[in-house]
Amino acid sequence: MGRILGRVLATSTCVLIAFIAYSSQVFLFFPWYGSVISVDFLWAMVPFNILVAMIWWNYYLVVMTDPGRIPEGWQPHLVEGQSFEVKQGNGQLRYCRSCKVYKPPRSHHCRDCNKCTLRMDHHCPWVNNCIGHGNYASFMRFLFFVDCACAYHLVLFFRLVWDVVDYRYMYTPSTGTVVWGALNFATCVPVMCAVGLFSLYHFYLLATNTTTIEAWEKDKVAMLVRRGRIEKIKFPYNLGLVQNLRYVLGSSMLFWCLPTRSVQGDGLSYPVEAGTGEWHAHASGKERSSPLVPGYPPYPAYPPGAGAPGMGDNGYGYPYPDGHAVLENGTVTLHEDGQDAYARVRGRTEPGDAGEAV
């Protein structure tokens, strides 16, 4: 049922885009310019149609591009200095029992798609797809061009209305023109307000390299800080405004607005800001220590509860040889991902020493 509703909403979105973009040109702006394809008409319509074309192109990319799926058989390799995430409390690596794969950082399982999505932002019913690592840049460009096209449309519309009020209109508007004008105004203004507010929020998330899910987590963290349950901490993925934009939109500013499927990174690991400290969020508001998981060198990963030949599971869902695991100069931090809590382990790990989770 969810997939059917998604297709209906995606089709409705296409109909709405086409209605605002083309009915305004055929029934409003073309008669306004005397029903003649003049130079003035082209000067007004060519930029508008470029914006509309960019909307269609980016919408197609958002709908048709895979947002990013975890490769089959992917395992978290615990190399020295690499970040990885484990569940809170029991120390298990984040594992999706539905997809039967380990979850890389920032990935989540989408119930609508029934798949895990890399750097999942949210599931958008209007595009019938998840917004994630593979199509987030196209999604942001789509929002940007919708805002620009709606603003351009309203500028032309109000110029037309002003000409009518000021008696500059070449012909008296017909009843049909008035009806089409009212319909365009009644659809374009709500779209611009709704998408505009939504865009502002996502532009902020883009500038801070935050997903919608992580924004909810940051709100929870802020609440716990205000209540004095945890210390003030810094979000680790915020690399600065310019670097955040480059990471999502591309390294060259000249191509930020060009629709493309190219993305930065593989979606399995992400750069973090040095010295960000701990990143806490806990559903109960209490900090818990997590058992240490084995460090360097890496060992094969198995589903929780599964063992490996010659290796002990120790109940953590990650097999390793008998002995002590250690986290040196690192931290275990608590994190809430919306469905389950997990801890982010960041730092160096070396075998042969004894350590304690902080």
CSV table of C-alpha atoms in Angstrom, one decimal:
chain,number,residue,atom,x,y,z
A,1,MET,CA,0.0,0.0,0.0
A,2,GLY,CA,2.9,2.4,0.8
A,3,ARG,CA,4.5,1.9,-2.5
A,4,ILE,CA,1.2,2.5,-4.3
A,5,LEU,CA,0.7,5.7,-2.4
A,6,GLY,CA,4.2,6.7,-3.2
A,7,ARG,CA,3.6,6.3,-6.9
A,8,VAL,CA,0.3,8.3,-6.7
A,9,LEU,CA,2.1,11.1,-4.8
A,10,ALA,CA,5.0,11.1,-7.3
A,11,THR,CA,2.6,11.3,-10.2
A,12,SER,CA,0.7,14.1,-8.5
A,13,THR,CA,4.0,16.0,-8.1
A,14,CYS,CA,4.7,15.7,-11.8
A,15,VAL,CA,1.2,16.9,-12.6
A,16,LEU,CA,1.5,19.9,-10.3
A,17,ILE,CA,4.9,20.9,-11.8
A,18,ALA,CA,3.5,20.6,-15.3
A,19,PHE,CA,0.4,22.6,-14.5
A,20,ILE,CA,2.2,25.6,-12.9
A,21,ALA,CA,5.0,25.6,-15.5
A,22,TYR,CA,3.0,25.3,-18.7
A,23,SER,CA,-0.5,26.5,-18.1
A,24,SER,CA,0.9,29.9,-17.0
A,25,GLN,CA,2.9,30.3,-20.2
A,26,VAL,CA,0.0,29.2,-22.5
A,27,PHE,CA,-2.9,30.9,-20.9
A,28,LEU,CA,-1.3,33.9,-19.1
A,29,PHE,CA,2.0,35.0,-20.3
A,30,PHE,CA,1.6,34.3,-24.0
A,31,PRO,CA,-1.6,36.4,-24.3
A,32,TRP,CA,0.0,39.1,-22.1
A,33,TYR,CA,2.7,39.5,-24.8
A,34,GLY,CA,0.1,39.8,-27.5
A,35,SER,CA,0.0,36.1,-28.5
A,36,VAL,CA,3.2,36.7,-30.5
A,37,ILE,CA,6.6,35.0,-30.0
A,38,SER,CA,8.5,38.3,-29.7
A,39,VAL,CA,11.9,39.0,-28.4
A,40,ASP,CA,10.5,40.3,-25.2
A,41,PHE,CA,8.5,37.2,-24.8
A,42,LEU,CA,11.5,35.0,-25.3
A,43,TRP,CA,13.6,37.1,-22.9
A,44,ALA,CA,11.0,36.4,-20.2
A,45,MET,CA,10.2,32.8,-21.0
A,46,VAL,CA,13.7,31.3,-21.8
A,47,PRO,CA,15.0,31.8,-18.2
A,48,PHE,CA,11.8,30.4,-16.8
A,49,ASN,CA,11.9,27.3,-19.0
A,50,ILE,CA,15.6,26.7,-18.0
A,51,LEU,CA,14.5,26.7,-14.4
A,52,VAL,CA,11.6,24.3,-15.2
A,53,ALA,CA,14.0,22.0,-17.1
A,54,MET,CA,16.4,21.9,-14.1
A,55,ILE,CA,13.4,21.0,-11.9
A,56,TRP,CA,12.5,18.1,-14.2
A,57,TRP,CA,16.1,16.9,-14.5
A,58,ASN,CA,16.8,16.9,-10.8
A,59,TYR,CA,13.4,15.4,-9.9
A,60,TYR,CA,14.2,12.5,-12.3
A,61,LEU,CA,17.6,12.0,-10.7
A,62,VAL,CA,16.1,12.0,-7.2
A,63,VAL,CA,13.4,9.4,-8.1
A,64,MET,CA,15.6,7.1,-10.3
A,65,THR,CA,18.9,7.3,-8.4
A,66,ASP,CA,19.6,4.6,-5.8
A,67,PRO,CA,20.1,6.5,-2.6
A,68,GLY,CA,22.8,4.1,-1.6
A,69,ARG,CA,22.6,0.6,-0.3
A,70,ILE,CA,25.0,-1.4,1.9
A,71,PRO,CA,27.1,-3.7,-0.4
A,72,GLU,CA,26.3,-7.4,0.1
A,73,GLY,CA,28.7,-8.9,2.5
A,74,TRP,CA,30.1,-5.6,3.7
A,75,GLN,CA,31.9,-5.9,7.0
A,76,PRO,CA,33.3,-3.1,9.3
A,77,HIS,CA,37.1,-3.4,9.1
A,78,LEU,CA,38.5,-2.2,12.4
A,79,VAL,CA,41.7,-0.7,11.1
A,80,GLU,CA,43.8,1.5,13.2
A,81,GLY,CA,42.4,5.0,13.6
A,82,GLN,CA,39.1,4.2,11.9
A,83,SER,CA,35.7,5.2,13.3
A,84,PHE,CA,32.9,2.7,13.7
A,85,GLU,CA,29.7,2.4,15.6
A,86,VAL,CA,28.4,-0.1,18.1
A,87,LYS,CA,25.1,-0.4,19.9
A,88,GLN,CA,24.7,1.2,23.3
A,89,GLY,CA,25.0,-1.0,26.3
A,90,ASN,CA,25.8,-4.4,24.8
A,91,GLY,CA,28.7,-3.3,22.6
A,92,GLN,CA,27.4,-5.0,19.5
A,93,LEU,CA,28.1,-3.5,16.1
A,94,ARG,CA,25.0,-2.0,14.5
A,95,TYR,CA,23.4,-4.8,12.6
A,96,CYS,CA,20.1,-4.8,10.6
A,97,ARG,CA,18.3,-8.1,11.2
A,98,SER,CA,15.9,-7.3,8.2
A,99,CYS,CA,18.7,-6.8,5.6
A,100,LYS,CA,21.1,-9.1,7.5
A,101,VAL,CA,24.0,-6.6,7.1
A,102,TYR,CA,26.1,-4.5,9.4
A,103,LYS,CA,25.2,-0.8,9.3
A,104,PRO,CA,27.9,1.7,8.4
A,105,PRO,CA,27.9,5.1,10.2
A,106,ARG,CA,24.9,7.3,9.5
A,107,SER,CA,23.0,4.5,7.7
A,108,HIS,CA,19.5,3.5,8.8
A,109,HIS,CA,16.8,1.0,7.8
A,110,CYS,CA,13.9,2.4,5.8
A,111,ARG,CA,10.6,0.7,6.6
A,112,ASP,CA,9.0,2.0,3.4
A,113,CYS,CA,11.7,0.7,1.1
A,114,ASN,CA,12.5,-2.2,3.4
A,115,LYS,CA,16.2,-1.6,2.8
A,116,CYS,CA,19.1,0.0,4.6
A,117,THR,CA,20.1,3.4,3.2
A,118,LEU,CA,23.5,5.0,3.4
A,119,ARG,CA,23.5,8.4,5.1
A,120,MET,CA,19.8,8.2,5.2
A,121,ASP,CA,18.1,11.6,5.5
A,122,HIS,CA,14.4,10.6,5.3
A,123,HIS,CA,12.0,8.8,3.1
A,124,CYS,CA,10.2,11.2,0.8
A,125,PRO,CA,6.8,10.1,-0.4
A,126,TRP,CA,6.7,12.9,-3.0
A,127,VAL,CA,9.5,11.2,-4.9
A,128,ASN,CA,8.7,7.6,-3.8
A,129,ASN,CA,12.3,7.1,-2.8
A,130,CYS,CA,14.6,7.5,0.1
A,131,ILE,CA,16.8,10.5,0.3
A,132,GLY,CA,20.3,9.3,1.1
A,133,HIS,CA,24.0,9.4,0.1
A,134,GLY,CA,23.4,8.8,-3.6
A,135,ASN,CA,20.6,11.3,-4.4
A,136,TYR,CA,20.9,13.9,-1.6
A,137,ALA,CA,22.7,16.4,-3.8
A,138,SER,CA,20.0,16.1,-6.5
A,139,PHE,CA,17.3,16.5,-3.9
A,140,MET,CA,18.9,19.8,-2.7
A,141,ARG,CA,19.2,21.1,-6.3
A,142,PHE,CA,15.5,20.1,-6.9
A,143,LEU,CA,14.4,22.2,-3.9
A,144,PHE,CA,16.6,25.1,-5.0
A,145,PHE,CA,15.2,25.3,-8.5
A,146,VAL,CA,11.6,24.9,-7.3
A,147,ASP,CA,12.2,27.9,-5.1
A,148,CYS,CA,13.7,29.9,-8.0
A,149,ALA,CA,11.1,28.9,-10.5
A,150,CYS,CA,8.2,29.7,-8.2
A,151,ALA,CA,9.7,33.1,-7.4
A,152,TYR,CA,10.2,33.9,-11.1
A,153,HIS,CA,6.7,32.8,-11.9
A,154,LEU,CA,5.2,35.1,-9.2
A,155,VAL,CA,7.3,38.0,-10.4
A,156,LEU,CA,5.9,37.6,-13.9
A,157,PHE,CA,2.4,37.1,-12.5
A,158,PHE,CA,2.4,40.3,-10.4
A,159,ARG,CA,3.8,42.2,-13.4
A,160,LEU,CA,0.9,41.0,-15.4
A,161,VAL,CA,-1.6,42.0,-12.7
A,162,TRP,CA,0.0,45.4,-12.3
A,163,ASP,CA,-0.3,46.0,-16.1
A,164,VAL,CA,-4.0,45.1,-15.9
A,165,VAL,CA,-4.6,47.4,-12.9
A,166,ASP,CA,-2.6,50.2,-14.5
A,167,TYR,CA,-4.4,49.7,-17.9
A,168,ARG,CA,-1.2,48.7,-19.7
A,169,TYR,CA,-2.5,45.3,-20.8
A,170,MET,CA,-2.8,45.0,-24.6
A,171,TYR,CA,-6.2,43.3,-24.4
A,172,THR,CA,-8.8,43.1,-21.7
A,173,PRO,CA,-8.3,39.8,-19.9
A,174,SER,CA,-10.9,37.2,-20.8
A,175,THR,CA,-12.8,35.2,-18.3
A,176,GLY,CA,-10.6,32.2,-19.1
A,177,THR,CA,-7.4,34.2,-18.5
A,178,VAL,CA,-8.8,35.4,-15.1
A,179,VAL,CA,-9.7,31.8,-14.1
A,180,TRP,CA,-6.3,30.5,-15.2
A,181,GLY,CA,-4.6,33.3,-13.3
A,182,ALA,CA,-6.5,32.5,-10.1
A,183,LEU,CA,-5.7,28.8,-10.4
A,184,ASN,CA,-2.0,29.5,-11.0
A,185,PHE,CA,-1.9,31.9,-8.0
A,186,ALA,CA,-3.7,29.4,-5.8
A,187,THR,CA,-1.2,26.6,-6.6
A,188,CYS,CA,2.1,28.5,-6.9
A,189,VAL,CA,1.9,30.4,-3.7
A,190,PRO,CA,1.2,27.4,-1.4
A,191,VAL,CA,3.9,25.4,-3.2
A,192,MET,CA,6.4,28.3,-2.7
A,193,CYS,CA,5.6,28.7,0.9
A,194,ALA,CA,5.7,25.0,1.7
A,195,VAL,CA,8.8,24.1,-0.3
A,196,GLY,CA,10.4,27.4,0.7
A,197,LEU,CA,10.2,26.6,4.4
A,198,PHE,CA,11.2,23.0,3.8
A,199,SER,CA,14.2,24.3,1.7
A,200,LEU,CA,15.4,26.7,4.4
A,201,TYR,CA,15.5,23.8,6.9
A,202,HIS,CA,17.4,21.6,4.5
A,203,PHE,CA,19.8,24.3,3.5
A,204,TYR,CA,20.6,24.6,7.2
A,205,LEU,CA,21.1,20.9,7.4
A,206,LEU,CA,23.3,21.0,4.3
A,207,ALA,CA,25.4,23.8,5.7
A,208,THR,CA,26.0,21.8,8.9
A,209,ASN,CA,26.4,18.4,7.2
A,210,THR,CA,23.5,17.0,9.2
A,211,THR,CA,20.8,14.6,8.1
A,212,THR,CA,17.2,15.0,9.3
A,213,ILE,CA,17.6,12.0,11.6
A,214,GLU,CA,20.7,13.5,13.1
A,215,ALA,CA,18.9,16.8,13.6
A,216,TRP,CA,16.4,15.0,15.8
A,217,GLU,CA,19.3,13.4,17.7
A,218,LYS,CA,20.9,16.9,18.1
A,219,ASP,CA,17.7,18.2,19.6
A,220,LYS,CA,17.7,15.3,22.1
A,221,VAL,CA,21.4,16.0,22.9
A,222,ALA,CA,20.6,19.7,23.5
A,223,MET,CA,17.7,18.8,25.8
A,224,LEU,CA,20.0,16.5,27.8
A,225,VAL,CA,22.6,19.2,28.0
A,226,ARG,CA,20.1,21.7,29.3
A,227,ARG,CA,19.0,19.2,32.0
A,228,GLY,CA,22.6,18.7,33.0
A,229,ARG,CA,22.6,15.0,32.3
A,230,ILE,CA,25.5,15.2,29.9
A,231,GLU,CA,28.2,17.6,29.1
A,232,LYS,CA,28.1,20.0,26.1
A,233,ILE,CA,29.5,18.3,23.1
A,234,LYS,CA,30.1,19.0,19.4
A,235,PHE,CA,28.6,17.2,16.4
A,236,PRO,CA,31.5,15.4,14.7
A,237,TYR,CA,30.5,15.6,11.0
A,238,ASN,CA,30.3,19.4,10.8
A,239,LEU,CA,33.5,20.2,8.8
A,240,GLY,CA,32.8,23.9,8.3
A,241,LEU,CA,30.4,25.6,5.8
A,242,VAL,CA,32.6,25.4,2.7
A,243,GLN,CA,33.7,21.8,3.3
A,244,ASN,CA,30.2,20.7,4.1
A,245,LEU,CA,28.9,22.2,0.8
A,246,ARG,CA,31.8,20.7,-1.2
A,247,TYR,CA,31.3,17.2,0.4
A,248,VAL,CA,27.6,17.1,-0.8
A,249,LEU,CA,27.6,19.3,-4.0
A,250,GLY,CA,31.1,18.7,-5.3
A,251,SER,CA,34.5,20.2,-5.0
A,252,SER,CA,34.1,22.9,-7.6
A,253,MET,CA,31.5,25.7,-6.9
A,254,LEU,CA,31.1,26.2,-10.7
A,255,PHE,CA,29.3,22.9,-10.9
A,256,TRP,CA,27.2,22.9,-7.8
A,257,CYS,CA,24.0,23.7,-9.7
A,258,LEU,CA,24.6,21.2,-12.5
A,259,PRO,CA,22.5,18.0,-12.2
A,260,THR,CA,24.7,15.0,-11.9
A,261,ARG,CA,24.8,11.6,-10.2
A,262,SER,CA,28.4,12.0,-9.0
A,263,VAL,CA,28.8,11.9,-5.2
A,264,GLN,CA,31.6,12.3,-2.8
A,265,GLY,CA,32.9,9.3,-1.0
A,266,ASP,CA,31.5,5.7,-0.8
A,267,GLY,CA,28.9,6.3,1.9
A,268,LEU,CA,30.5,3.7,4.1
A,269,SER,CA,32.8,6.1,6.0
A,270,TYR,CA,32.8,9.8,6.6
A,271,PRO,CA,35.4,12.4,7.6
A,272,VAL,CA,35.0,13.9,11.1
A,273,GLU,CA,36.3,17.1,12.5
A,274,ALA,CA,39.4,16.7,14.7
A,275,GLY,CA,38.9,17.2,18.4
A,276,THR,CA,35.1,17.1,18.3
A,277,GLY,CA,35.0,15.1,21.5
A,278,GLU,CA,32.1,12.9,22.4
A,279,TRP,CA,28.7,12.8,20.8
A,280,HIS,CA,26.1,11.6,23.3
A,281,ALA,CA,22.4,10.9,23.1
A,282,HIS,CA,20.5,8.4,25.2
A,283,ALA,CA,16.9,7.7,25.3
A,284,SER,CA,16.8,7.5,29.1
A,285,GLY,CA,19.1,10.4,29.6
A,286,LYS,CA,21.7,8.3,31.4
A,287,GLU,CA,25.1,7.4,30.3
A,288,ARG,CA,26.1,3.8,30.1
A,289,SER,CA,29.4,2.2,29.5
A,290,SER,CA,29.7,-0.2,26.5
A,291,PRO,CA,31.9,-3.3,26.4
A,292,LEU,CA,34.9,-2.9,24.2
A,293,VAL,CA,34.9,-4.5,20.8
A,294,PRO,CA,38.1,-5.9,19.4
A,295,GLY,CA,40.5,-3.5,17.8
A,296,TYR,CA,43.3,-3.7,15.3
A,297,PRO,CA,43.9,-6.1,13.4
A,298,PRO,CA,40.4,-6.6,11.9
A,299,TYR,CA,38.5,-9.9,12.1
A,300,PRO,CA,35.6,-11.2,10.0
A,301,ALA,CA,32.2,-9.9,11.1
A,302,TYR,CA,29.2,-12.3,11.8
A,303,PRO,CA,25.6,-11.6,12.7
A,304,PRO,CA,25.0,-11.3,16.4
A,305,GLY,CA,25.0,-14.6,18.1
A,306,ALA,CA,26.9,-16.3,15.4
A,307,GLY,CA,30.3,-17.7,16.1
A,308,ALA,CA,33.3,-18.3,13.9
A,309,PRO,CA,35.6,-21.3,13.6
A,310,GLY,CA,38.2,-21.1,16.3
A,311,MET,CA,36.9,-17.8,17.7
A,312,GLY,CA,34.8,-16.8,20.6
A,313,ASP,CA,31.7,-14.6,20.2
A,314,ASN,CA,31.6,-13.4,23.8
A,315,GLY,CA,28.0,-12.3,23.3
A,316,TYR,CA,29.0,-9.1,21.4
A,317,GLY,CA,28.1,-10.3,17.9
A,318,TYR,CA,31.7,-9.7,16.8
A,319,PRO,CA,34.0,-12.8,17.0
A,320,TYR,CA,37.6,-12.3,18.1
A,321,PRO,CA,40.3,-14.5,19.6
A,322,ASP,CA,40.5,-15.0,23.4
A,323,GLY,CA,42.4,-12.1,25.0
A,324,HIS,CA,42.0,-8.5,26.0
A,325,ALA,CA,40.8,-5.8,23.6
A,326,VAL,CA,41.8,-2.3,24.3
A,327,LEU,CA,40.8,1.2,23.2
A,328,GLU,CA,43.8,3.5,23.5
A,329,ASN,CA,43.3,7.3,23.4
A,330,GLY,CA,39.7,6.8,22.2
A,331,THR,CA,36.2,7.1,23.5
A,332,VAL,CA,33.0,5.3,23.5
A,333,THR,CA,30.1,7.6,23.1
A,334,LEU,CA,26.4,7.2,23.1
A,335,HIS,CA,24.1,8.0,20.2
A,336,GLU,CA,20.4,7.7,19.4
A,337,ASP,CA,19.5,6.7,15.9
A,338,GLY,CA,15.8,6.9,16.1
A,339,GLN,CA,15.2,3.1,16.2
A,340,ASP,CA,18.0,1.9,18.5
A,341,ALA,CA,20.7,3.5,20.5
A,342,TYR,CA,24.3,2.9,19.7
A,343,ALA,CA,27.7,4.1,20.7
A,344,ARG,CA,30.3,5.6,18.5
A,345,VAL,CA,33.8,4.3,19.1
A,346,ARG,CA,36.5,6.6,17.9
A,347,GLY,CA,40.2,6.4,18.4
A,348,ARG,CA,43.2,4.0,18.1
A,349,THR,CA,42.9,0.3,19.1
A,350,GLU,CA,45.8,-2.0,19.7
A,351,PRO,CA,45.9,-5.6,20.8
A,352,GLY,CA,47.6,-6.8,23.9
A,353,ASP,CA,46.7,-4.1,26.4
A,354,ALA,CA,43.8,-3.8,28.8
A,355,GLY,CA,41.4,-0.9,28.5
A,356,GLU,CA,38.2,0.5,29.8
A,357,ALA,CA,35.3,2.2,28.1
A,358,VAL,CA,35.0,5.9,28.9
